[in-house]
Short mmCIF file of C-alpha atoms and ligand atoms in Angstrom, two decimals:
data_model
loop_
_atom_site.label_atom_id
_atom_site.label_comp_id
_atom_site.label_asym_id
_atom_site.label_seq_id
_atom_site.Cartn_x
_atom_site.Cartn_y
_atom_site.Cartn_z
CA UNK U 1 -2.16 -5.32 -18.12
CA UNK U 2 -5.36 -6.45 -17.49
CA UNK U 3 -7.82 -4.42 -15.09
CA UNK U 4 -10.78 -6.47 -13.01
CA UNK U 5 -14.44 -5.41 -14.05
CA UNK U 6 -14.77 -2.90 -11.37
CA UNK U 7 -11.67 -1.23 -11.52
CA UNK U 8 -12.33 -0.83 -15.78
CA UNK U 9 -15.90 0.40 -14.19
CA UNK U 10 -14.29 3.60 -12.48
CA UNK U 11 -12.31 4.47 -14.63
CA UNK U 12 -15.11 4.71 -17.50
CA UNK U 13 -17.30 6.14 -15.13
CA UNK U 14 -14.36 9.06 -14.08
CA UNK U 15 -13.71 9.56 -17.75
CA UNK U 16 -17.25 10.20 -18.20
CA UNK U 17 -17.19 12.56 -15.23
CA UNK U 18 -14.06 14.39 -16.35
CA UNK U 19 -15.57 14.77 -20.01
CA UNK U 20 -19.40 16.17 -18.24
CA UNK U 21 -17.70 18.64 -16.52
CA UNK U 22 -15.50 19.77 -19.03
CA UNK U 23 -12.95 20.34 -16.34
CA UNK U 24 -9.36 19.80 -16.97
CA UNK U 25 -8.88 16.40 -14.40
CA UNK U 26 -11.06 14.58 -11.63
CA UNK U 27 -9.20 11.96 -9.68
CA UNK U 28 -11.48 9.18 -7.32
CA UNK U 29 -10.73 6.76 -4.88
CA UNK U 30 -10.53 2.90 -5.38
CA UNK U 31 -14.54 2.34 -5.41
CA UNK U 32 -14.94 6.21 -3.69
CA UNK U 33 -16.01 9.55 -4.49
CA UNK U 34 -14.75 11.38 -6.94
CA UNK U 35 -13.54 14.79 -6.73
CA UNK U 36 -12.99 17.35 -9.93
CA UNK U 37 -10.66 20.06 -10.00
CA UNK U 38 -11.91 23.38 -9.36
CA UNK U 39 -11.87 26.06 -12.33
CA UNK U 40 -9.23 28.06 -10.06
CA UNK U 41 -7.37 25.32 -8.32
CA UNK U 42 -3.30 24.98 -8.13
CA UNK U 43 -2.43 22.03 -10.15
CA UNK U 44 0.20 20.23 -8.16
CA UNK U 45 2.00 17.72 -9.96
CA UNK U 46 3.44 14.41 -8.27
CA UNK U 47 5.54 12.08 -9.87
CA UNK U 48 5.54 8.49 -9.23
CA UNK U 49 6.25 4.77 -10.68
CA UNK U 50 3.03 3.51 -9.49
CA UNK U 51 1.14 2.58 -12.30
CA UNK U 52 -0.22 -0.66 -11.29
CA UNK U 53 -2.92 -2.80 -8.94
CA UNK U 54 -2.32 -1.80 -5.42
CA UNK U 55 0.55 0.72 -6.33
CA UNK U 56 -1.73 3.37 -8.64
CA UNK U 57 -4.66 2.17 -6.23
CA UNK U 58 -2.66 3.53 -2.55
CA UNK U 59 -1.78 6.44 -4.53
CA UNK U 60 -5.12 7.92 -6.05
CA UNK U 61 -6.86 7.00 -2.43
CA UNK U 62 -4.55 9.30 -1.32
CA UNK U 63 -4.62 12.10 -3.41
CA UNK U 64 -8.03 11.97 -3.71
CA UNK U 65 -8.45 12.39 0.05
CA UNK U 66 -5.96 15.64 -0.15
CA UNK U 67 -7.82 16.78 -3.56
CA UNK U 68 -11.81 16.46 -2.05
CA UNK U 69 -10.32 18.14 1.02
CA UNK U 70 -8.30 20.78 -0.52
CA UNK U 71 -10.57 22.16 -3.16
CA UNK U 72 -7.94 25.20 -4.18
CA UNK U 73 -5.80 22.79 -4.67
CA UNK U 74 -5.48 19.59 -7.14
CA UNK U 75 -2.80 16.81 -7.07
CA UNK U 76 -2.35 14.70 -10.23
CA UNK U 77 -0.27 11.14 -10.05
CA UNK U 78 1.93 12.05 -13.51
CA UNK U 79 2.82 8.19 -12.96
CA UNK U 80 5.85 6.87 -15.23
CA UNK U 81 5.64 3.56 -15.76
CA UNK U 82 8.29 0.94 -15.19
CA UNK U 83 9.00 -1.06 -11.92
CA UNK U 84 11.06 0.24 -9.05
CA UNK U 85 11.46 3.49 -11.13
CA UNK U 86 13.67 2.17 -13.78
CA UNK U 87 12.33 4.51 -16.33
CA UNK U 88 10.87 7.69 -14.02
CA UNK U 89 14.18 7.91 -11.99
CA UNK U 90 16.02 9.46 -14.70
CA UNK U 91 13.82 11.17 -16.23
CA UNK U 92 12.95 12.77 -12.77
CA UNK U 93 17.08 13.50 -12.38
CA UNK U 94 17.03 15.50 -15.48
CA UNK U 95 14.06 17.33 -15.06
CA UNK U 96 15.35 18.54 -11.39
CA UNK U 97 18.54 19.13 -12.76
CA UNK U 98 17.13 21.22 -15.91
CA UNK U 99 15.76 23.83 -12.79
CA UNK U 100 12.17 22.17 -13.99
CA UNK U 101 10.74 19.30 -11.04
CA UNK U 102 7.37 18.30 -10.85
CA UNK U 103 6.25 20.03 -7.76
CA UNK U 104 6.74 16.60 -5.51
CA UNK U 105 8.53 13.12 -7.08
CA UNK U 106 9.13 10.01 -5.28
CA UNK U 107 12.19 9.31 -4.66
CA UNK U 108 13.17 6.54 -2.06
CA UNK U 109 14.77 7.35 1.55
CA UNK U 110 18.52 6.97 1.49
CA UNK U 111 21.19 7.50 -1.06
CA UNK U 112 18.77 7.69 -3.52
CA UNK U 113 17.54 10.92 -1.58
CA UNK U 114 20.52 12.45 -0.06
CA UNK U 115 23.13 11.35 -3.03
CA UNK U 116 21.00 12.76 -5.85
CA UNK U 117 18.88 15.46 -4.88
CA UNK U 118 19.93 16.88 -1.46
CA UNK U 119 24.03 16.55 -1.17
CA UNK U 120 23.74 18.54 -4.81
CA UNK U 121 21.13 21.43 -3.23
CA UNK U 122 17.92 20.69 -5.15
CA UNK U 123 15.83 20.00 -2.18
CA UNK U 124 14.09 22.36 0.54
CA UNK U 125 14.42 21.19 4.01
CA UNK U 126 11.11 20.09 5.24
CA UNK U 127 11.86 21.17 9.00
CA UNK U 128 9.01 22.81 9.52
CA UNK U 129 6.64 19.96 8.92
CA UNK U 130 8.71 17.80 10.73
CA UNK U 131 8.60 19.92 14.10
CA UNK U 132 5.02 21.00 13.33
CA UNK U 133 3.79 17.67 12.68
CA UNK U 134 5.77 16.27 15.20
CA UNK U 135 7.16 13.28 12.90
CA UNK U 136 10.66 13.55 14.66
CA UNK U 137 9.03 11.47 17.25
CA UNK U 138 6.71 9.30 14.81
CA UNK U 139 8.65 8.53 12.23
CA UNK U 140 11.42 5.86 13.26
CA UNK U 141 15.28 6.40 14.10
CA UNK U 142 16.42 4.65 11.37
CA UNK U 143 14.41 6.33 9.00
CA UNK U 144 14.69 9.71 10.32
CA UNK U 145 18.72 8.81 9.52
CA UNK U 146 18.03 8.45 6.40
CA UNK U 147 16.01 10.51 5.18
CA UNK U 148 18.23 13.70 6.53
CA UNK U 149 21.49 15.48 6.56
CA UNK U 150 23.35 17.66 8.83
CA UNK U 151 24.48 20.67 7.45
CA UNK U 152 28.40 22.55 8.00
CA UNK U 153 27.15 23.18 11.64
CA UNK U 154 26.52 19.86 12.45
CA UNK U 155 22.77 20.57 12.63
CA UNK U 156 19.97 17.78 11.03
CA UNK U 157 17.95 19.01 8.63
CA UNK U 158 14.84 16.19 6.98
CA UNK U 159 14.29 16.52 3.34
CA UNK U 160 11.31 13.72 2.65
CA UNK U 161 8.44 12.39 3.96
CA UNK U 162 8.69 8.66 3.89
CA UNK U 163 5.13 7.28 3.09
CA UNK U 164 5.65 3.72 3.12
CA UNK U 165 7.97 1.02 4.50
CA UNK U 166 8.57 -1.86 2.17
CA UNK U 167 9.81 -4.92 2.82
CA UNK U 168 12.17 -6.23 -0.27
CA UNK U 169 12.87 -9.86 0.73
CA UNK U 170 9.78 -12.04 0.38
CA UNK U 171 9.26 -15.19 -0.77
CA UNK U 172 5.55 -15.62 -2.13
CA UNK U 173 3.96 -19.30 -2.79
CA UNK U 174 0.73 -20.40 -4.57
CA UNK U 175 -0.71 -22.36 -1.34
CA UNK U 176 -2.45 -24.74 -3.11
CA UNK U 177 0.46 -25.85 -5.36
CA UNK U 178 2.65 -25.95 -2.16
CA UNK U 179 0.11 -28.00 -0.42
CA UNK U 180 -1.53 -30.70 -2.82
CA UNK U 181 2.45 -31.66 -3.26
CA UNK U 182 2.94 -31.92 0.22
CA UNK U 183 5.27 -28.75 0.16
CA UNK U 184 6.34 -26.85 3.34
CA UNK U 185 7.30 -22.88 2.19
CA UNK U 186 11.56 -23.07 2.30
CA UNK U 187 13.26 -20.87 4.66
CA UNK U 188 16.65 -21.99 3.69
CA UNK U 189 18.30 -22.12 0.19
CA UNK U 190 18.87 -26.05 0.29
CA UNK U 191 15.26 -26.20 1.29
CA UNK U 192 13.82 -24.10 -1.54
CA UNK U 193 16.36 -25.96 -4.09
CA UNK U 194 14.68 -29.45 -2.74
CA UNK U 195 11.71 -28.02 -2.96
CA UNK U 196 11.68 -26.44 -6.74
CA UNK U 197 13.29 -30.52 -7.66
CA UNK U 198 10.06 -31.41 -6.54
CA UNK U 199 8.17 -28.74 -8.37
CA UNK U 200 9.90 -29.06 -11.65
CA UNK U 201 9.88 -33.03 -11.79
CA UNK U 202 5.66 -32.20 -11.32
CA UNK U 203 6.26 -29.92 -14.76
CA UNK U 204 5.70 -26.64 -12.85
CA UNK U 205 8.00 -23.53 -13.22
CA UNK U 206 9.51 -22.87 -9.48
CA UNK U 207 10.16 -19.44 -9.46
CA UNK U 208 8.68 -16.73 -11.42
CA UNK U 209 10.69 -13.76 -12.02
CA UNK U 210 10.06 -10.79 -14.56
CA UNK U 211 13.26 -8.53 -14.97
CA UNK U 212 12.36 -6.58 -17.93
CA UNK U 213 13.50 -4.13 -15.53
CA UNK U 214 16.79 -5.84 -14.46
CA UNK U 215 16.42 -4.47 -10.82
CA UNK U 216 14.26 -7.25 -10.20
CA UNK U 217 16.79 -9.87 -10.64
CA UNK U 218 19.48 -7.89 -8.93
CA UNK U 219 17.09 -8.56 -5.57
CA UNK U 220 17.64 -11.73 -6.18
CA UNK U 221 21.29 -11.48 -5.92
CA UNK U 222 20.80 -9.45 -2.26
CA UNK U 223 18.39 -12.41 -1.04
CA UNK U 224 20.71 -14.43 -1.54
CA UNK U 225 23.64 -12.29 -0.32
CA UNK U 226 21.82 -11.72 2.82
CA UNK U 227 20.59 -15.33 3.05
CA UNK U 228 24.65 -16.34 2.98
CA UNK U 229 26.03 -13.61 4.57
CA UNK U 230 23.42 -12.63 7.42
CA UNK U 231 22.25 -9.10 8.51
CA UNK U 232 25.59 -7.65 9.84
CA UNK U 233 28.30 -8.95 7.09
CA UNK U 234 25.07 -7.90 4.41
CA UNK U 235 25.45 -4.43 6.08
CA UNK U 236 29.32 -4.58 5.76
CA UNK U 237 29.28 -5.17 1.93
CA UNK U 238 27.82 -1.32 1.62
CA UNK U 239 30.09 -0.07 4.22
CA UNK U 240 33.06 -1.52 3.32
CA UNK U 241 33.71 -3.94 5.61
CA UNK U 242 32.51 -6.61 4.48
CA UNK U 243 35.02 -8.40 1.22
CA UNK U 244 33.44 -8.42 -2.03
CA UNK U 245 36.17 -11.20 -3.02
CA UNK U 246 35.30 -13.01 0.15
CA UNK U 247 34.83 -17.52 0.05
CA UNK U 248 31.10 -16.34 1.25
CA UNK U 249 29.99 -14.26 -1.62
CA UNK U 250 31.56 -16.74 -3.47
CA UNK U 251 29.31 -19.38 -2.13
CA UNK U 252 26.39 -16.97 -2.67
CA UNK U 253 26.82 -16.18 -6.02
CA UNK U 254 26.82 -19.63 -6.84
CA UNK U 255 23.86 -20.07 -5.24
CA UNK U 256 22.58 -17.07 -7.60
CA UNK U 257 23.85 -19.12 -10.59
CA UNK U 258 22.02 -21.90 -9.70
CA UNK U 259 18.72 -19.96 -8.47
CA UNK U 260 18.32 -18.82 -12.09
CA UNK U 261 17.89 -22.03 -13.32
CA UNK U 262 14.59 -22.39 -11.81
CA UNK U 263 12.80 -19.36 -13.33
CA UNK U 264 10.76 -18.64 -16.10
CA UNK U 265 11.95 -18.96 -19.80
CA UNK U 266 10.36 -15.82 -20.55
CA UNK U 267 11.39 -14.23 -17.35
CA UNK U 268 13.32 -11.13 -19.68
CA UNK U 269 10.38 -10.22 -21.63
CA UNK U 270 7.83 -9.95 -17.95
CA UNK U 271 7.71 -7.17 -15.72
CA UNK U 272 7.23 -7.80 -11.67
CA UNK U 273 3.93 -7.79 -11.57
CA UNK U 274 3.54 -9.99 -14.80
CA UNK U 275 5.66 -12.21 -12.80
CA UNK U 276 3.77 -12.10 -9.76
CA UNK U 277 0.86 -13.05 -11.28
CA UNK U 278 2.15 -16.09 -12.63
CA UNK U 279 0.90 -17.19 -9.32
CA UNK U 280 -2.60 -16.76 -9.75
CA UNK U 281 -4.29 -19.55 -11.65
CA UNK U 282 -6.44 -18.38 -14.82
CA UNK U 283 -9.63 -19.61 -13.30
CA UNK U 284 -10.36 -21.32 -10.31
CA UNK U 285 -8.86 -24.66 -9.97
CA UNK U 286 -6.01 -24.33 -12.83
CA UNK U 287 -2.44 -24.95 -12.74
CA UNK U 288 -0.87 -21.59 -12.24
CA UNK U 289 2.17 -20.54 -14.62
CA UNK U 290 4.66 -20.87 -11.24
CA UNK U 291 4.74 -21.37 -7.64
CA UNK U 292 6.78 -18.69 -6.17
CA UNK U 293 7.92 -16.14 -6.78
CA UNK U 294 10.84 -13.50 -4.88
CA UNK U 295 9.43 -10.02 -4.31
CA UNK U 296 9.15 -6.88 -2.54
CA UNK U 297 5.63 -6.60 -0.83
CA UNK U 298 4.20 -4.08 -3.46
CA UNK U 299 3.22 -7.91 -4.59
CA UNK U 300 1.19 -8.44 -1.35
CA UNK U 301 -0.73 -5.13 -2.65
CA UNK U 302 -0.95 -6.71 -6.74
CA UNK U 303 -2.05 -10.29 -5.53
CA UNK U 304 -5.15 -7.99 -3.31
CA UNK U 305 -6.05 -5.90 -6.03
CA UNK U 306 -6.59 -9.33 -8.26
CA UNK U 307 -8.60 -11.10 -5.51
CA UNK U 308 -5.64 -13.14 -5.35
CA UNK U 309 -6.21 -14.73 -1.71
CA UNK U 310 -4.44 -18.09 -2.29
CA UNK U 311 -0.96 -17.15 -1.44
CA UNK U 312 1.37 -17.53 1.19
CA UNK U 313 4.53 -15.71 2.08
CA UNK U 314 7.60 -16.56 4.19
CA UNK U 315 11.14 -14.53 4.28
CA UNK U 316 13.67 -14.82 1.74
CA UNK U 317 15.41 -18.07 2.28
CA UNK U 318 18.12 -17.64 4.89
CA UNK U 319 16.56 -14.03 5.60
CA UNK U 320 13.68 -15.11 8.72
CA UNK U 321 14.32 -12.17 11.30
CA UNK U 322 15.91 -10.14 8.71
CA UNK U 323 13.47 -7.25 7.49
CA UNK U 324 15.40 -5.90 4.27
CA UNK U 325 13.73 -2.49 4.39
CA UNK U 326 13.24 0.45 1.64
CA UNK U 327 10.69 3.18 2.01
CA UNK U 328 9.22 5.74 -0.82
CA UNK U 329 8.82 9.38 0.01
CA UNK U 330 8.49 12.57 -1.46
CA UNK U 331 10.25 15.46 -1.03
CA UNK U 332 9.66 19.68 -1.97
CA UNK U 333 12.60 20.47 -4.75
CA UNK U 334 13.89 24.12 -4.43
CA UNK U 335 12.28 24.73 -7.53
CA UNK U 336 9.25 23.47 -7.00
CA UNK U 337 6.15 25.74 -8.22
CA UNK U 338 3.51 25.43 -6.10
CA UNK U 339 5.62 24.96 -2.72
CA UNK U 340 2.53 26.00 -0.45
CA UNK U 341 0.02 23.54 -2.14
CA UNK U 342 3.50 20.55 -1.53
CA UNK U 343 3.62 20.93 1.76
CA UNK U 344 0.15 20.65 2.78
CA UNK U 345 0.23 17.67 0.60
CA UNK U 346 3.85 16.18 2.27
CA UNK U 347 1.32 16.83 5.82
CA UNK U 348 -1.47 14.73 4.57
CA UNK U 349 0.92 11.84 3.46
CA UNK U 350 3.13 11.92 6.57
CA UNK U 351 -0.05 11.69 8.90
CA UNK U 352 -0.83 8.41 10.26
CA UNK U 353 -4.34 9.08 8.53
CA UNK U 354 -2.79 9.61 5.76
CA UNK U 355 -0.47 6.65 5.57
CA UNK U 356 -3.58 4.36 6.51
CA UNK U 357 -5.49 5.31 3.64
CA UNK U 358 -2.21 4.30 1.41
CA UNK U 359 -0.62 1.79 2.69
CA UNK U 360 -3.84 -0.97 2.94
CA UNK U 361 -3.77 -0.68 -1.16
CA UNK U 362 -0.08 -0.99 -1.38
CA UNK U 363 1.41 -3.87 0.72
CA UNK U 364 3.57 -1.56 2.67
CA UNK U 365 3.84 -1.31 6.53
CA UNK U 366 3.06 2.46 7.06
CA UNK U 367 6.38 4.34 8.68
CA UNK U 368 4.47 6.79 10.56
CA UNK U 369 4.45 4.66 14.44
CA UNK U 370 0.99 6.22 14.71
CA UNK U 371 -0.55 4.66 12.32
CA UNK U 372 -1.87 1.04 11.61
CA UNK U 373 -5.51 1.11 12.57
CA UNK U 374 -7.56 2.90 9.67
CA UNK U 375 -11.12 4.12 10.93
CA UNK U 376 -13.97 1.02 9.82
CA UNK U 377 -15.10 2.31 6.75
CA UNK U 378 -11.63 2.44 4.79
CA UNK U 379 -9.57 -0.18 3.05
CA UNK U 380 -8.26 -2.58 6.17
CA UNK U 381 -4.74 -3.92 6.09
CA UNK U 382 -4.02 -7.64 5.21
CA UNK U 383 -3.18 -10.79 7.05
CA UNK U 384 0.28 -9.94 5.43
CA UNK U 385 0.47 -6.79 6.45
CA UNK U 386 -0.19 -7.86 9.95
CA UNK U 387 2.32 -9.96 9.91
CA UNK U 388 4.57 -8.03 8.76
CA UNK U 389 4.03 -5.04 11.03
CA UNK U 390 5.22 -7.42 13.63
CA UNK U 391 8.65 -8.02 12.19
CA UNK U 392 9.34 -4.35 11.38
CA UNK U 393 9.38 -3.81 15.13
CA UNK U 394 11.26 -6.97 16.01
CA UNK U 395 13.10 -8.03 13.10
CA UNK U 396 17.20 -6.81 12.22
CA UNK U 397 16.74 -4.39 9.59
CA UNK U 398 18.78 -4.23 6.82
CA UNK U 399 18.93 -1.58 3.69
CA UNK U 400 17.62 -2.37 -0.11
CA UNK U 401 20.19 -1.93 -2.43
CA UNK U 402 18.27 -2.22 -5.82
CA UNK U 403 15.28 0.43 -4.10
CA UNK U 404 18.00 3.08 -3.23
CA UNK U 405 18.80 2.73 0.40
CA UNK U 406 22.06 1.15 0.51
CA UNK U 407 24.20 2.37 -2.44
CA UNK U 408 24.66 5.34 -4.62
CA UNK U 409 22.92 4.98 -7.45
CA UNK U 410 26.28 4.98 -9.97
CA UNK U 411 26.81 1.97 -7.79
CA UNK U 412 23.73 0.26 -7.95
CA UNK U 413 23.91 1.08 -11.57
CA UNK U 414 27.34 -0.59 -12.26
CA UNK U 415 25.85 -3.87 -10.25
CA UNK U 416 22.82 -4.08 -12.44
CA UNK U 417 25.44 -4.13 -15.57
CA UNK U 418 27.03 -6.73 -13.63
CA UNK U 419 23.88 -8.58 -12.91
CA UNK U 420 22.68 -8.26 -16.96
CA UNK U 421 26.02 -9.40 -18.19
CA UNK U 422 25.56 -12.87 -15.32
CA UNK U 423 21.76 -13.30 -16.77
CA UNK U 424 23.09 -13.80 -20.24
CA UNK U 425 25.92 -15.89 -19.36
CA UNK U 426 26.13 -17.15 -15.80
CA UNK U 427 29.69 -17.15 -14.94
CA UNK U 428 30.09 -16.98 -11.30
CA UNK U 429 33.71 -15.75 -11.01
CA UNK U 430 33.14 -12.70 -13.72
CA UNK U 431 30.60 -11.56 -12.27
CA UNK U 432 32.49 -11.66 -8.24
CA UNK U 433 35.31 -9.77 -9.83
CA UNK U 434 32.56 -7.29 -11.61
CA UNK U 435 31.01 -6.77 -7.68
CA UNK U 436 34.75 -6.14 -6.58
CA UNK U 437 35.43 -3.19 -9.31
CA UNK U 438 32.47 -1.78 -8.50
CA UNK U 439 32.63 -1.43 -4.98
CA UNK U 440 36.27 0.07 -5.22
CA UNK U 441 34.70 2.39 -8.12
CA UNK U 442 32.17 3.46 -5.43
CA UNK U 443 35.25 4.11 -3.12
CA UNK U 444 33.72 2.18 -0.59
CA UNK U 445 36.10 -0.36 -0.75
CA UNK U 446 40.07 -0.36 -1.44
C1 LIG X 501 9.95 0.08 -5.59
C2 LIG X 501 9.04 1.00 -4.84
C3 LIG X 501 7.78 0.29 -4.51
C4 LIG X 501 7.20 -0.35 -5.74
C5 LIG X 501 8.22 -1.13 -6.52
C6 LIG X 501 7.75 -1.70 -7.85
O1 LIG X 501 11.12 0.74 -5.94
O2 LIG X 501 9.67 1.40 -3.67
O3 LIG X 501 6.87 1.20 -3.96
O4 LIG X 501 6.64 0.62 -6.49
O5 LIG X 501 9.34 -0.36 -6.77
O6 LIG X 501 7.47 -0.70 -8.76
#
């Protein structure tokens, strides 16, 4: 991946740092001061997937704000690369389970959370930051939901602190390509299908999609899912009342089938963000590599770390009003080894200060309700992220399958076979009577 001149700038000039002071790690904001561990500092170690433009970027602002202000303590990002945590997910599960976590991991609000970590006791509850901090208020309802339990008692007990909202159901265009071939942004399905004819009769690739990680084109199957179904059957397909072997998901997974033959050739060998930038032209006034592309808005935050400003961004066709809604947090494992140094970490990233230092970098609405106005000499948020801050509070909210919210992760896991078997040979029906098994194998359905 390739980094712009400034960004290749700090990081020579913190490697030079690191190797002056012979200490053992310095981490620095995005253009910002640098701070070094102390000689005595607790090393706290945070795992995430954020390895890229505005993703690493959010992350080391962050830290770096907890690590200049904390000097007895010092956070590292132990980042594990591979979109949507396709690689650190399991490697995080067997750590935890080996009685060995990092001292705080992201994991993402929902069954994610509560199926793999919490239900099985490997989590502390975090109810003392909450009622200290006062986040029972700040944070959402339907986040709060999910990102607790109730124990035997019937008393609610929150075990992460969610640090983002993201929305998973965006459509991104190249503006200029849309608009020198007199191209409106499709809401609809038949509209985007009339419009990437038009785009593909000009000799331009309509959709770019990278699922080297095969999560990527499993969002594709929910956008269109949701774009078919609509917010309240979309819900019932994780709760069991929506049918699996339904005419509608029928209808949408041949609208899947054909949606795939719009993408890149070389869409399997691409991650997300190698996808995403198939948007951006190689120098000003080129033809970019595609003209959309279908994407959570961790894009919004790639496209601003690139200087990317030439895109444009509706919902998901068939999703306008429909906010399809995941959120990272991080949580204290029982085990954890430095459980002091976590939680005045967890405070700093559950503040609203906190979350408007991050969430500027990464494309993300920030959960905390206080937030949303960062002081005039930090990173602002974008015209996106306006705009999307407005539809979080008015839009239906639905959960991300794919980013851990709606389904346990064996279940997720038995769609994405599902969804590799369709990429390599599209057959509708096969792949409707794969979604059936594994909802029954899920025992959500009958
Ligand atoms: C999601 C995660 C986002 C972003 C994305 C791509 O699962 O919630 O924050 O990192 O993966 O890696």
């Amino acid at each position: 991946m390739k980094l712009p001149s400034r960004q290749i700038l700090a990081v020579i000039s913190v490697a030079a740092l690191v190797a002056a002071c012979t200490s053992s790690s310095a981490t620095t904001a995005p253009g910002g001061a640098t701070c070094a561990a102390a000689a005595n500092a607790v090393q706290i170690e945070a795992v995430s997937w954020w390895t890229t433009g505005g993703e690493s970027s959010g992350f080391n602002a962050i830290i770096n704000k907890f690590n200049c202000d904390n000097p007895g303590y010092f956070v590292t990002n132990s980042a594990i690369a591979g979109g949507a945590g396709s690689v650190a997910q399991a490697a995080l599960q067997s750590r935890v389970l080996a009685g060995n976590p990092p001292d705080t991991f992201q994991v993402h609000m929902g069954h994610e959370l509560l199926d793999t970590y919490v239900t099985p006791g490997y989590m502390d509850n975090l109810d003392d930051l909450y009622s200290a901090n006062g986040w029972t208020t700040q944070f959402p309802k339907g986040v709060l939901d999910i990102v607790s339990a109730k124990d035997a008692a019937g008393a609610t007990h929150y075990y992460s602190v969610p640090l983002d909202i993201h929305r998973a159901n965006v459509l991104w265009y190249n503006k200029t390509v849309f608009s020198s071939n007199n191209l409106t942004a499709p809401t609809t399905w038949d509209q985007f299908f009339t419009a990437a004819d038009a785009l593909k009769a000009k000799g331009i690739t309509p959709l770019a999609v990278g699922d080297s990680g095969i999560w990527s084109n499993g969002m594709l199957l929910e956008d269109v899912l949701i774009g078919q179904l609509g917010a309240d059957k979309f819900n019932g397909l994780w709760t069991g009342t929506t049918d699996w072997a339904s005419a509608d998901v029928t209808t949408a997974l041949n609208t899947y089938k054909k949606l795939l033959t719009y993408v890149n050739t070389d869409h399997s060998s691409l991650s997300w963000d190698q996808a995403a930038d198939y948007l951006i032209p190689a120098s000003a006034g080129a033809q970019p590599k595609a003209a959309m592309t279908i994407m959570g808005d961790w894009a919004a935050g790639e496209f601003d770390n690139k200087g990317f400003t030439d895109y444009g961004y509706v919902a998901a066709p068939g999703g306008t009003g429909i906010y399809q809604a995941l959120a990272d947090s991080f949580g204290l494992p029982t085990k954890a080894a430095h459980k002091d140094g976590v939680k005045k970490f967890l405070t700093l990233l559950g503040s609203a200060a906190g979350q408007d230092i991050f969430n500027p970098y990464k494309g993300s609405v920030p959960a905390n309700t206080g937030a949303g106005n960062p002081p005039a000499d930090q990173k602002q948020y974008s015209t996106y992220q306006k705009w999307a801050m407005g539809e979080w509070k008015t839009d239906t909210i639905v959960p991300s399958m794919e980013h851990g919210a709606a389904a346990a992760p064996s279940w997720k896991g038995a769609i994405e076979t599902a969804v590799t078997s369709f990429v390599a040979n599209p057959d509708a029906a096969a792949l409707q009577t794969a979604l059936v098994a594994a909802c029954k194998d899920a025992k959500v359905c009958k």
